Coordinates of C-alpha atoms in Angstrom, one line a residue:
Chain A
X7 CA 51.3 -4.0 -28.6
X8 CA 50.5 -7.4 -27.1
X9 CA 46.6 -7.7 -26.5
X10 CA 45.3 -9.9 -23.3
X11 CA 42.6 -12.0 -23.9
X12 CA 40.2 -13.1 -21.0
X13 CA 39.7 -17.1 -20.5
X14 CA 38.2 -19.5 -18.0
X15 CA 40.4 -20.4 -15.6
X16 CA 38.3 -23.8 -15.3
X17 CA 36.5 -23.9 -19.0
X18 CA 32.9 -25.9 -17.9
X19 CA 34.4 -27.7 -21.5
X20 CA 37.1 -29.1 -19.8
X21 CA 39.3 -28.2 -22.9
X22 CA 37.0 -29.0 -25.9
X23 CA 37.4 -25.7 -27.2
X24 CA 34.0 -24.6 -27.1
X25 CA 34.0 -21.7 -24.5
X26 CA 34.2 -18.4 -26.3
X27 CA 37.6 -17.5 -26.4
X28 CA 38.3 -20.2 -29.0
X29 CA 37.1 -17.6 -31.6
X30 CA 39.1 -15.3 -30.4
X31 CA 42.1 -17.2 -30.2
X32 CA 41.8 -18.8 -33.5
X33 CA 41.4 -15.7 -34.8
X34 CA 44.6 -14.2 -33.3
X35 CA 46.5 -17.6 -34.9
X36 CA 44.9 -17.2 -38.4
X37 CA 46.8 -13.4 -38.5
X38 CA 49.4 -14.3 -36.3
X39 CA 49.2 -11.8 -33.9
X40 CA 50.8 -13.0 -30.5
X41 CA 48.7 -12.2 -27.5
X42 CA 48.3 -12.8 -23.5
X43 CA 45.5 -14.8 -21.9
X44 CA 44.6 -13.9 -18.3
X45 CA 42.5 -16.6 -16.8
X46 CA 39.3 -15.8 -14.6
X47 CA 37.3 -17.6 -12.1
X48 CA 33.9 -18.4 -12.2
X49 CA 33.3 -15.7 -9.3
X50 CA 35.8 -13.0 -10.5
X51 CA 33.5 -13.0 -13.9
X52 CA 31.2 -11.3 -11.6
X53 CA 33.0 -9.1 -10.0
X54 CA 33.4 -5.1 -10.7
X55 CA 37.0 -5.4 -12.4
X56 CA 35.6 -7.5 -15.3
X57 CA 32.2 -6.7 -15.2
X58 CA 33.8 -2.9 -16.1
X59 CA 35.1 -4.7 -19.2
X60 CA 32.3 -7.4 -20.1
X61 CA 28.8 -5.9 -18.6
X62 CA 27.3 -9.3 -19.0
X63 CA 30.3 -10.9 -16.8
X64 CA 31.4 -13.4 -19.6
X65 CA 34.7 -14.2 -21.3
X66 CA 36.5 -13.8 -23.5
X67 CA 37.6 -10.1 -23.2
X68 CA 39.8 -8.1 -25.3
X69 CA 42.7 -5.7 -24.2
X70 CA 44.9 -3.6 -26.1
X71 CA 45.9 -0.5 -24.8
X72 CA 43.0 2.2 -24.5
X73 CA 40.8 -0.3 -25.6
X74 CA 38.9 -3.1 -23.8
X75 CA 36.0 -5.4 -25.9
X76 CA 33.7 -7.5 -24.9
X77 CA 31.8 -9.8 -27.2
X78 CA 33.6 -12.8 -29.1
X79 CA 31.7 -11.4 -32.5
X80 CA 33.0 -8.3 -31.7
X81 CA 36.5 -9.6 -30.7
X82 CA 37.1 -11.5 -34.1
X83 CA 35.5 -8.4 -36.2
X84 CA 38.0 -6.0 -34.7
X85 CA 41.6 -8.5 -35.3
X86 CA 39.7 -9.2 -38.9
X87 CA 39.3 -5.5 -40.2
X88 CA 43.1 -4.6 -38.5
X89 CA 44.9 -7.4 -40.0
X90 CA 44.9 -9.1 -43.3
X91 CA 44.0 -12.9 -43.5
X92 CA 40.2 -12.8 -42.0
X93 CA 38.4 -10.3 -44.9
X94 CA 38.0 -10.3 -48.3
X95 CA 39.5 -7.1 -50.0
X96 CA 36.7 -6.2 -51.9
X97 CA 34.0 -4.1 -49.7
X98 CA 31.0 -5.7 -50.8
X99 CA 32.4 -9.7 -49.8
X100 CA 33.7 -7.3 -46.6
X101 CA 30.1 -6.8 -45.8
X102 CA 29.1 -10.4 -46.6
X103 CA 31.1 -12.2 -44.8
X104 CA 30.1 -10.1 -41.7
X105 CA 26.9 -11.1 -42.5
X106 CA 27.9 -14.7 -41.8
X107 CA 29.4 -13.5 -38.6
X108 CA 25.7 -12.2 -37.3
X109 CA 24.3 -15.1 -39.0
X110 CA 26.7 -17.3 -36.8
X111 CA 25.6 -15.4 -33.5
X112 CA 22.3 -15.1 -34.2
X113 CA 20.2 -17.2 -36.5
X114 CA 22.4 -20.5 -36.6
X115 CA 23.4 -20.2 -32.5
X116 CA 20.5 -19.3 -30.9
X117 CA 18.7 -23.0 -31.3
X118 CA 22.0 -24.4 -30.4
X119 CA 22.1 -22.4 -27.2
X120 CA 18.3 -23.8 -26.5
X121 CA 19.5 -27.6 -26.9
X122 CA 22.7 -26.5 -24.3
X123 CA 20.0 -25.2 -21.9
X124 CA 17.8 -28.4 -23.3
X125 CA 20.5 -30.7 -21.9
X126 CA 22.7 -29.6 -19.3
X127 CA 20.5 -27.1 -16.8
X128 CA 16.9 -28.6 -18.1
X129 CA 18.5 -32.1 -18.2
X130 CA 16.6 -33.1 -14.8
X131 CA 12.8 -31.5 -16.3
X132 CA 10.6 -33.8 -16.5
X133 CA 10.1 -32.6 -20.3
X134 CA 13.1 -33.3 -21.2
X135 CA 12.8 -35.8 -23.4
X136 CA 9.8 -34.5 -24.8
X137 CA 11.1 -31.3 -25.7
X138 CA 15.0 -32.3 -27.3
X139 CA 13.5 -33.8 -30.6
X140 CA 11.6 -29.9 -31.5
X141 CA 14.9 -28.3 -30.5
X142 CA 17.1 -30.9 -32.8
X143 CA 14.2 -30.1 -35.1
X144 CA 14.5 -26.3 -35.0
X145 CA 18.6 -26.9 -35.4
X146 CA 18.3 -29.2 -38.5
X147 CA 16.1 -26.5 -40.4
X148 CA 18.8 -24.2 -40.0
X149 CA 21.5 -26.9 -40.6
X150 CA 19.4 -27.8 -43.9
X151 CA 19.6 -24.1 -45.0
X152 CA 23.4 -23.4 -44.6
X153 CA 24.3 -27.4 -45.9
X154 CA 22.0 -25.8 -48.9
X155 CA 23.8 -22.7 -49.2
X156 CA 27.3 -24.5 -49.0
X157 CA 26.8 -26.9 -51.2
X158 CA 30.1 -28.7 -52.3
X159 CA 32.0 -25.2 -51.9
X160 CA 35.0 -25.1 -49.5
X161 CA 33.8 -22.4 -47.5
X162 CA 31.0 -20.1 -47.3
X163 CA 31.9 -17.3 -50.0
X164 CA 35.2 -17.6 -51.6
X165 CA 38.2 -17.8 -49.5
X166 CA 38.4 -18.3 -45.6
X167 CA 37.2 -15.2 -43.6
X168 CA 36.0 -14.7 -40.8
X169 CA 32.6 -15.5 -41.4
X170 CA 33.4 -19.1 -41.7
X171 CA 35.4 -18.8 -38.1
X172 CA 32.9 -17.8 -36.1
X173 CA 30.2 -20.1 -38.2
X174 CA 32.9 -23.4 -38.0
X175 CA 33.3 -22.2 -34.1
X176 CA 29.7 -22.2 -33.3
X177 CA 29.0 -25.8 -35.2
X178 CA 31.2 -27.5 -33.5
X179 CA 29.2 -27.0 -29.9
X180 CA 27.0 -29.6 -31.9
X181 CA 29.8 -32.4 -32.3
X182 CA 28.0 -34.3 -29.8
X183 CA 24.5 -33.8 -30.8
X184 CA 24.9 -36.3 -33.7
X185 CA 23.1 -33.7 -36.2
X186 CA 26.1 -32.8 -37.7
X187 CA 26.5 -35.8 -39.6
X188 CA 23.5 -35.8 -40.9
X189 CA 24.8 -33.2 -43.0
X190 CA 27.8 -34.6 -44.9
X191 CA 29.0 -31.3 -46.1
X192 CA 28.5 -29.7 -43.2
X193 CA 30.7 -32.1 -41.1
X194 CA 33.5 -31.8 -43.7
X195 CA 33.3 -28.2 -43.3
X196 CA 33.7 -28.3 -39.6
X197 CA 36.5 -30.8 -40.4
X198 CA 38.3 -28.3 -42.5
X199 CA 38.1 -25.4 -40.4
X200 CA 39.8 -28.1 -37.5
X201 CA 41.9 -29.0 -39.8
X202 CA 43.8 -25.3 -40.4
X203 CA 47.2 -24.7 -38.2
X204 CA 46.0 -22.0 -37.2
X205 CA 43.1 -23.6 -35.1
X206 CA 45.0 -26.6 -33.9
X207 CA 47.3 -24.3 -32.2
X208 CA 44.5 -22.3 -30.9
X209 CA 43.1 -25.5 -29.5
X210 CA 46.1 -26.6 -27.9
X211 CA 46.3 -23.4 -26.0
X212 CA 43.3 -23.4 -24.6
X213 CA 43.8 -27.4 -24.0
X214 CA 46.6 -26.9 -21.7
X215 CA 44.9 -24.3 -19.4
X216 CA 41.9 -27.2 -19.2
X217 CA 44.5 -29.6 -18.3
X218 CA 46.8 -28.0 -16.2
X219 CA 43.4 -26.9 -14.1
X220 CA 42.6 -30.3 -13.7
X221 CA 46.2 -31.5 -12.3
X222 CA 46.3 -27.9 -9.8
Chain B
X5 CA 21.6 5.1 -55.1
X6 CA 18.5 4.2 -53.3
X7 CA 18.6 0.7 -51.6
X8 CA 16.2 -1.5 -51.4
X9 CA 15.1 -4.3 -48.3
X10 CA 12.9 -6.4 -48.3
X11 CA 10.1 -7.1 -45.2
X12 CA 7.4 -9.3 -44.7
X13 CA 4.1 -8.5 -47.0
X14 CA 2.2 -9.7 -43.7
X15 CA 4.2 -9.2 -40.4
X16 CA 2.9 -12.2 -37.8
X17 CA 3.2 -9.0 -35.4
X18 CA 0.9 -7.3 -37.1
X19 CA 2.5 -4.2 -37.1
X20 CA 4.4 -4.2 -33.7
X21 CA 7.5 -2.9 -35.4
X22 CA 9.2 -6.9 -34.1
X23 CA 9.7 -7.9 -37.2
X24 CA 14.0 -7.5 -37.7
X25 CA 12.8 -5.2 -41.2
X26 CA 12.3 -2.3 -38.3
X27 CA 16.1 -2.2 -36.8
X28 CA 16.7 -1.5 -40.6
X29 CA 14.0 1.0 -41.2
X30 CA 14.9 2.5 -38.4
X31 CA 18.6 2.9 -38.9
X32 CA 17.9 4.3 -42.1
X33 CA 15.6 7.1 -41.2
X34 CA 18.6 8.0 -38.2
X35 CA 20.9 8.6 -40.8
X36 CA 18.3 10.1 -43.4
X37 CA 19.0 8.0 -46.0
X38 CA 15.7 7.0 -48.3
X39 CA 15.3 3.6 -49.2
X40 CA 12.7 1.5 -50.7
X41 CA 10.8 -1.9 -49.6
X42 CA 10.0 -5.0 -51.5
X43 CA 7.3 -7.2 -49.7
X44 CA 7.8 -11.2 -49.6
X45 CA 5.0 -13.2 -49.0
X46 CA 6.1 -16.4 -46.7
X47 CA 6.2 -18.5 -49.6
X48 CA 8.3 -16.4 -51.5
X49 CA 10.8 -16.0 -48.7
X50 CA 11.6 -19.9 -49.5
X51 CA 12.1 -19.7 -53.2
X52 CA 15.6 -19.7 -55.2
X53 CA 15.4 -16.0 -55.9
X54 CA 15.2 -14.9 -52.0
X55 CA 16.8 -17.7 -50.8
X56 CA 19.9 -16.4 -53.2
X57 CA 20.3 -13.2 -51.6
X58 CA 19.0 -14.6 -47.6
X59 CA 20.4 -17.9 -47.5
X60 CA 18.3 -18.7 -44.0
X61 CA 15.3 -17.5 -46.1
X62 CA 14.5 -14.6 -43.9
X63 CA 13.5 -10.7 -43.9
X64 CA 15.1 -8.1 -44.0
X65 CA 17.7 -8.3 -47.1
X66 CA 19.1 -4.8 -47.9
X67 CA 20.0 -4.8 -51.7
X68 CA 22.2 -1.6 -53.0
X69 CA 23.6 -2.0 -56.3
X70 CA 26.3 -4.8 -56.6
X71 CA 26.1 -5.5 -52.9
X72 CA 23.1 -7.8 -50.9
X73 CA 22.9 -8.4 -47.6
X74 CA 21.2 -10.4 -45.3
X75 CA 21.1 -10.5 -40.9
X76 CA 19.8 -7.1 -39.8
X77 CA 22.7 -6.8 -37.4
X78 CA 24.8 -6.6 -40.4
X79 CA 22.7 -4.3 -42.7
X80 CA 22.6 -1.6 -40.1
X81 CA 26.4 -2.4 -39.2
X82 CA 26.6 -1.8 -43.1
X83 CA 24.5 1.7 -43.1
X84 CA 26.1 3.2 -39.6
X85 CA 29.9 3.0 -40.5
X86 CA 28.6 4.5 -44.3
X87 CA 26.6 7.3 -43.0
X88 CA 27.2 9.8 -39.7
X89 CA 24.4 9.3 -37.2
X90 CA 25.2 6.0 -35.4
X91 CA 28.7 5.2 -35.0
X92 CA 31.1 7.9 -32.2
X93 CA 34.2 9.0 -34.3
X94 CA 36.8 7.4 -32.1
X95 CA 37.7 3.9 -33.4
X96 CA 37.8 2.3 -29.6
X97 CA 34.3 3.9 -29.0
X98 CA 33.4 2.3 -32.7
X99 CA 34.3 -0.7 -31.9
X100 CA 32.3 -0.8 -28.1
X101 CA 29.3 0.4 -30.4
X102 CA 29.8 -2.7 -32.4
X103 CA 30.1 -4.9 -29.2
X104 CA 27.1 -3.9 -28.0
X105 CA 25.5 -4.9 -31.4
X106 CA 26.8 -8.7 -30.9
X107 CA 25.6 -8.6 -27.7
X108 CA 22.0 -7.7 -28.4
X109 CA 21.4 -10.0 -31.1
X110 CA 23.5 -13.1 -29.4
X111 CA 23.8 -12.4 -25.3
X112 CA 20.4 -10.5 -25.2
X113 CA 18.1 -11.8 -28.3
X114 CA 18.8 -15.5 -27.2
X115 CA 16.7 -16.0 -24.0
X116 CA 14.0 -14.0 -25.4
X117 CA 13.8 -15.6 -28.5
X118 CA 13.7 -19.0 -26.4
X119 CA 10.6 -16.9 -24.6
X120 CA 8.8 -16.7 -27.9
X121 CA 9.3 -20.5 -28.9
X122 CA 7.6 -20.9 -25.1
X123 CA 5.2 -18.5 -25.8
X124 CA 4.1 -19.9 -29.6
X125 CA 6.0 -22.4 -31.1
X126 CA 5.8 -24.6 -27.6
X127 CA 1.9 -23.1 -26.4
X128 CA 0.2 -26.2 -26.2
X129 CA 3.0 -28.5 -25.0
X130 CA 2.3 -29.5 -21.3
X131 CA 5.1 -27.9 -19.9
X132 CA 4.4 -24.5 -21.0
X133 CA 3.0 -23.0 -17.5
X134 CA 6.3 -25.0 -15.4
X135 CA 8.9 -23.8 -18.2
X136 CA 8.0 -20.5 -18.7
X137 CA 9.3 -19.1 -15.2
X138 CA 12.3 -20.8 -15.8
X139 CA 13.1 -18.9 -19.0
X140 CA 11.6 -15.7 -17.9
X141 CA 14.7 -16.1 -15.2
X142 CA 17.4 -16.4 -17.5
X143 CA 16.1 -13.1 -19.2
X144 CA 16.2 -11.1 -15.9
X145 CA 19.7 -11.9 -15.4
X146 CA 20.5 -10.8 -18.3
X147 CA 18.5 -7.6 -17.7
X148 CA 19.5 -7.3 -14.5
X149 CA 23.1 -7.0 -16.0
X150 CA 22.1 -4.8 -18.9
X151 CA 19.9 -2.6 -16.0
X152 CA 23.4 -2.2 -13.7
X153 CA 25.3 -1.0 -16.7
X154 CA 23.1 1.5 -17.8
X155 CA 22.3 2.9 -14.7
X156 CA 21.2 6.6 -15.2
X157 CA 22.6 6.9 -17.9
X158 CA 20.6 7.8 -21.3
X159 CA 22.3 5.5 -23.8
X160 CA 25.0 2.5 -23.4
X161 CA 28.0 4.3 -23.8
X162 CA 27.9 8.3 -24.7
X163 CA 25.7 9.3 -27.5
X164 CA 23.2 6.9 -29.3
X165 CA 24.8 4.7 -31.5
X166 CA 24.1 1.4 -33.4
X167 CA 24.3 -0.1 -30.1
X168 CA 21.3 1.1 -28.6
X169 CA 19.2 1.2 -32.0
X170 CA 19.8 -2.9 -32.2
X171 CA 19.8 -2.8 -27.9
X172 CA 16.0 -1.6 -27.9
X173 CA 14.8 -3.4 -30.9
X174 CA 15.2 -6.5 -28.9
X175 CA 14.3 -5.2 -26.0
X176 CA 10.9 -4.5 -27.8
X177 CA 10.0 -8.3 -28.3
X178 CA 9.4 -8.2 -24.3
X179 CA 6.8 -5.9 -23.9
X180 CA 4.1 -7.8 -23.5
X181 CA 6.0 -9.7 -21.0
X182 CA 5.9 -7.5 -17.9
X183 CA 9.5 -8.3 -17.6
X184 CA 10.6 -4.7 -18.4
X185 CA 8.7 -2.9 -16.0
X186 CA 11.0 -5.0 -13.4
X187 CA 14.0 -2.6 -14.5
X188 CA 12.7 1.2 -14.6
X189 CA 15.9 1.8 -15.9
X190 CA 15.3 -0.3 -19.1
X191 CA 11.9 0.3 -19.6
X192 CA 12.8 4.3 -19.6
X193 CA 15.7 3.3 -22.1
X194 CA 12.8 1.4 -24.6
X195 CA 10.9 4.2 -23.9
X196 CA 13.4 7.1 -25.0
X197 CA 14.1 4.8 -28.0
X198 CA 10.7 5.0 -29.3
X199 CA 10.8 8.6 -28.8
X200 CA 13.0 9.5 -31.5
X201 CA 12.0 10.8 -34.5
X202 CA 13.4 8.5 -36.6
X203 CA 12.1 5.5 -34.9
X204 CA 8.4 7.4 -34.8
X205 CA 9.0 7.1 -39.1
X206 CA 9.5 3.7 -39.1
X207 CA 7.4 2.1 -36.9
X208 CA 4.7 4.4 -39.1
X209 CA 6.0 2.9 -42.3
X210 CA 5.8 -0.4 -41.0
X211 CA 2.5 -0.4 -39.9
X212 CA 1.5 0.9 -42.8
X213 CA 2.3 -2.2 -44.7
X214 CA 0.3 -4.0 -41.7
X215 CA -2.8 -1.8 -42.4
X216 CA -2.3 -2.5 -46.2
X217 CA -2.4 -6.1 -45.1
X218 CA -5.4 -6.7 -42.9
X219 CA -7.7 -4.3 -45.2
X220 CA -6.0 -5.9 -48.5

């Protein structure tokens, strides 16, 4: 069974690949599973057909028969545990690496979120410039931490999973920022996560919705 | 075996049950499973041996022979698919119960932790009073969305699950807010939450450590 994906129809990215459904798209790539994207607008997001599937009225969604998801995290957890490629075997590095996943979501994206809300719907506040150096501050403690943990590993514990998907997929809102590179290994990591086929082709896909959105 | 987290040996909450060691405590006592608690003083919570285990340097850890964990989204993720109590038997439901775990800790816990930077981190700063509404808006959408879902309805989906125990831990973190009691429907949620049994355990056992605290 083919599952259908949700996606902006007009990504506020313009094709950078850092709406939500990148995860989910990369993660479809990294186990091959081929899937269908159907592309929402900015008002049917709020309206009762997806807002049945996503309460929160965001993308992506996930369809597969019975089933409909909500929840990028979510997404990639459910194609990781069904298909091999995403999860160690062993149960213990099973539970780590969702433990990177929550860490992803939670602890690393939550000051990354603040410095989107810092610069794009507080970027008229008069604080503004005040406030952005404490949020980049907040963000480099964190960045300190994982660079720390990572150290000159490839990725976060062992092989690939799915831990370092969502956590490569959440660094790269910060590309940017400049606060990537002051973390060399950091930025290398992000480069090697870009750097798998699996993710250039998810990038491209979502790439040509941005640009034929902008030529329609 | 009996597993062993870790929590704060002095809670800045003191004893409010909003420290992320209660979602953990509390999933435990749901599913009946004994478990025992290593304190960390703040200092300790930076060193090499915590930091080895936590890599973000934070409470709670969950430690259970060969396996440690870290993010409490993932330690009770870990304890409700290993144990009956918090997880419906149908996989599609299992997997919704999971979704709505990402989306209290990402969706949900990310305004209102941007509240408490407002609140403390950002309490002097001369924007407080003009930034505060602001922030206090984003959480009500997000309410508002989480209130139209839930409707009358006891719990998220079905019976209790994960979902809700994670759901009405962060909903917690807003009760001195007044923002709750702008969605009946919520509040009554939080409310029936702390109602249960289990919860009623761990918020004690928590607060006991508090008590130990202050008097110590």
């Amino acid at each position: 069974m083919i599952p259908t994906i949700t996606a902006f129809e007009r990504s506020p990215d313009g094709g950078r690949g850092l709406a939500r459904d990148m995860h989910v798209r990369w993660a479809l790539e990294e186990v091959g599973q081929p899937y269908d994207v159907r592309l929402v607008s900015f008002d049917a997001m709020k309206q009762p057909a997806h807002v049945a599937i996503s309460p929160f009225g965001n993308i992506p969604t996930y369809e597969e028969g019975d089933l409909a998801l909500f929840e990028s995290g979510a997404i990639v957890l459910h194609i990781a545990v069904r298909h091999p490629g995403l999860m160690p075997e062993d149960a213990n590095a099973q539970a780590r690496a969702i433990a990177w996943m929550f860490a992803a979501f939670s602890t690393m994206e939550q000051p990354i979120l603040d410095r989107t809300t810092a610069v794009i719907l507080e970027r008229d506040a008069p604080w503004r410039d005040q406030r952005l150096p404490l949020v980049d501050d907040r963000i480099r403690k964190r960045l300190a931490e994982l660079s720390r943990h990572l150290g000159d590993r490839d990725w976060l514990e062992g092989a690939f999973s799915a831990g370092d998907l969502v956590m490569v997929g959440v660094l790269r809102r910060l590309q940017r920022s400049g606060l990537l590179t002051e973390f060399p290994n950091l930025a290398a990591y992000v480069a090697r996560g870009e750097a798998r086929p699996a993710f250039k082709r998810a990038f491209e896909a979502q790439l040509a919705v941005a640009i034929a959105a902008s030529s329609g």
